[in-house]
Amino acid sequence: MAVSESLNGGASTSPPPPTPEYGITKPISLSGPTAADFNRNLELEKLLVDSGLYESDEETATRQEVLHRLDQVVKSWVKQLTRMRGYTEQMVEDANAVIFTFGSYRLGVHGPGADIDTLCVGPSYVNREEDFFMILHNILAEMEDVTELHPVPDAHVPVMKFKFQGISIDLLYASISLLVVPEDLDISDGSVLHDVDEPTVRSLNGCRVADQILKLVPNVEHFRSALRCLKFWAKRRGVYSNVTGFLGGVNWALLVARVCQLYPNAIPSMLVSRFFRVYTQWRWPNPVMLCSIEENESGFPIWDPRRNPRDRFHIMPIITPAYPCMNSSYNVSASTLRVMMEQLHHGNRICDEIELNKAQWSTLFQPYIFFDAYKNYLQVDIIAIDAEDLLSWKGWIESRLRQLTLKIERDTNGILQCHPYPHEYVDTSKPCAHSAFFMGLQRKEGVRGQEGQQFDIRGTVDEFRQEINMYAYWKPGMEIYVSHVRRKQLPAFVFPEGYKRTRIPRHMRHSAEKADEDATRCYSGSTERCIKRKNDAEMMDVKPRKPEKRASISPQRLECFSPESCSSRSGGTSQMSIDCIEGVKLDGSTMKDSDSNCQIKSSDGLVRCRISAERLDMQITETGVVDSTICRLKSRSPEVRNESGVNGNKAQDLDLDCLEGVEIAFTKTFTNCKEGALDMDQPLDKAGSFATTADISDYVPSAST
């Protein structure tokens, strides 16, 4: 306590200085680290270093050199354009452009091989469409040190991607309302947004958001270490991908920054543990915000579910702190939120064990075994003639894969759930450029199946393919193949080191079973529909099995056809049919050579997509392993009609029939963890409920509150 001398020679006490507050609520705890926390922090830091998450001094120097050279290139480019536009020599001399960084590099959490997100800010007379994407593009294309140049002008945030001296660069452009851009431009000043369009605002806000995050956290170094750790965890667990519908770098940064605000004196090991503790119980869709939402006379739209109907449908809003404040996680769907919550609960259980000295940090970062998690998968194969065509074709399809997930759940009323996996796989045995993505399929827990219930996603897949085929830059040889495969049919190229059945350690199995027992409530509209999970050990598939190598036993459904056979595109609405050979009994016993080869044909007779959709005994549960839910994929013979002398096949796709259902409790719970209502520095209350979209419409702080 501070002590000062009084006028009469005595001593008087004065109140301590107020504790600085970060964020829109008071901290949950001001507690600092204990000796055990320091020890765990040293162990965590050592693991991050040993995992290769920090780049070498040599690579750091290379990055700085690349940024310096890129800055010189854009300065020369702007001077060249200024002279071409007929400006005076003095204007040519003063003409300038400035390179800013954002993303992981600006936040200081990039690792070896990471790309650098960059922004070029230029004067008002230099435009994006012609000057940036054409003239600067041509300048870069002629440079020997620039490779893999790929412009994406029609993206939500227009970007030019390339490698400069082997360093991946994402370059954005923003033209601000100044004739001369000062070298010391303050990009955080709101005046840079004056008289610019929305793509420019989105381009500028990458840098502005990164700067605000660093200003709003209590300890920048602790924030960086915790964020580096949690990004590593998210990638290992398959939930790091904004384009797929999970969370990207800025989303994870905002979530970690909020935990730093709630625990301002915590060190990184504490922040990681508190991160899982808070977000396993966050009451989505209540928003995560680092500061109040600012309104401005510029009039750009901000995230406000009270005024904007579209904002009411965001189920995991994470709000950016710089004006105009927006939801950075609008890509998240019910499917990806469910997957992320499962992984957060998994991480929370491990952190609890680490604090009890029952587990090591390495356990937290064990990779997620996606191909052991489900019985059934959708396989999306992307094919092009060469690597350059594949790069653009794959980018287009990958940006729309989450739409397939949304469409499937829409058309099955949410009963058939999808788990899109963000990792890309390549079959090097194909004679053409190839890439593949996978989705896990399962029945929603807690929903009783009905005899003969069908999940018909044939039209859904057809609709998705029609949208994909609208690609404006399509070339002959660009093809997409969608297949259903069972776990035992997964191709060998997803197991580059051979397939081995994972075995869950005894203590981990016991912890998981205990967690399931403690969390038997779910949100399914009514608690009466939630029942206890049966046969936990069986559903977790923990029965020890001998390691076995997996060979590819998938039928020949994904042959890489020659460009000549794939060059035509069906016009209008693609008409498809499935021709299937019956071969598998429904009682679980299989007939010899019973693989059903299901081939989708387009109306022009070309093979557009082959589906291995054999009639299966498919058992779909939360974990994708054996349970009493018995389903099958059934393909029915199409009706073939001759209309106006044209032989056309009736459009049909995948047809999923579930014969029998089972009620299973959803074991993951949420707590009523609304912003401003947090009051805990201990394991949070496990009982909770979902918020409705009406809840968030009542809670949008403004600058005046």
Coordinates of N, CA and C in Angstrom, one line a residue, residues 51 67 71-72 88 93 130 167 193 235-236 290 332 342 381 403 428 474 534 563 599 610 630 667:
S51 N 9.1 -28.6 -31.5 CA 8.2 -28.9 -32.6 C 8.5 -28.1 -33.9
L67 N 10.5 -8.5 -48.1 CA 9.6 -7.3 -47.9 C 10.2 -6.0 -48.4
D71 N 8.7 -3.8 -51.4 CA 8.4 -2.4 -51.2 C 9.0 -1.5 -52.3
Q72 N 10.2 -1.9 -52.7 CA 10.9 -1.1 -53.8 C 10.1 -1.4 -55.2
T88 N 3.2 15.8 -63.4 CA 4.5 16.5 -63.5 C 5.6 15.7 -62.9
E93 N 8.2 12.3 -58.7 CA 9.2 12.1 -57.7 C 8.5 11.8 -56.3
E130 N -7.2 -2.6 -63.1 CA -6.2 -2.6 -64.2 C -4.8 -2.4 -63.7
I167 N 9.6 -17.4 -50.6 CA 8.7 -17.0 -49.5 C 7.3 -16.7 -50.1
L193 N -10.2 5.5 -44.2 CA -11.4 4.8 -44.7 C -12.3 5.8 -45.5
K235 N -4.4 -26.9 -35.7 CA -3.9 -27.5 -36.9 C -3.8 -29.0 -36.7
R236 N -3.3 -29.4 -35.5 CA -3.1 -30.9 -35.3 C -4.5 -31.5 -35.1
L290 N -13.5 -7.9 -28.2 CA -12.4 -7.3 -27.4 C -12.7 -5.9 -26.9
V332 N -18.6 -20.3 -40.2 CA -18.9 -21.4 -39.3 C -20.3 -21.9 -39.5
E342 N -16.4 -30.4 -29.8 CA -15.9 -31.7 -29.4 C -14.4 -31.6 -29.2
D381 N -12.7 -35.7 -55.3 CA -11.5 -35.7 -56.0 C -11.5 -34.6 -57.1
Q403 N -20.3 -25.3 -48.8 CA -21.6 -25.2 -49.3 C -22.2 -26.6 -49.4
T428 N -0.4 -39.5 -56.0 CA 0.7 -39.3 -56.9 C 0.7 -40.3 -58.0
W474 N -13.0 -22.2 -66.3 CA -12.9 -23.6 -66.5 C -12.2 -23.9 -67.8
K534 N -25.1 -45.4 -24.7 CA -25.0 -46.8 -24.4 C -23.7 -47.4 -24.9
P563 N -7.9 -36.0 -71.2 CA -8.5 -34.8 -71.4 C -9.6 -34.8 -72.5
Q599 N -22.0 -45.6 -61.0 CA -21.4 -44.6 -61.8 C -22.4 -43.6 -62.2
R610 N -18.0 -40.6 -60.6 CA -18.4 -41.9 -60.2 C -18.5 -42.1 -58.7
I630 N -28.5 -48.9 -37.7 CA -28.1 -49.7 -38.9 C -28.6 -48.9 -40.1
T667 N -23.2 -35.6 -25.6 CA -22.4 -35.5 -24.4 C -21.7 -34.2 -24.2

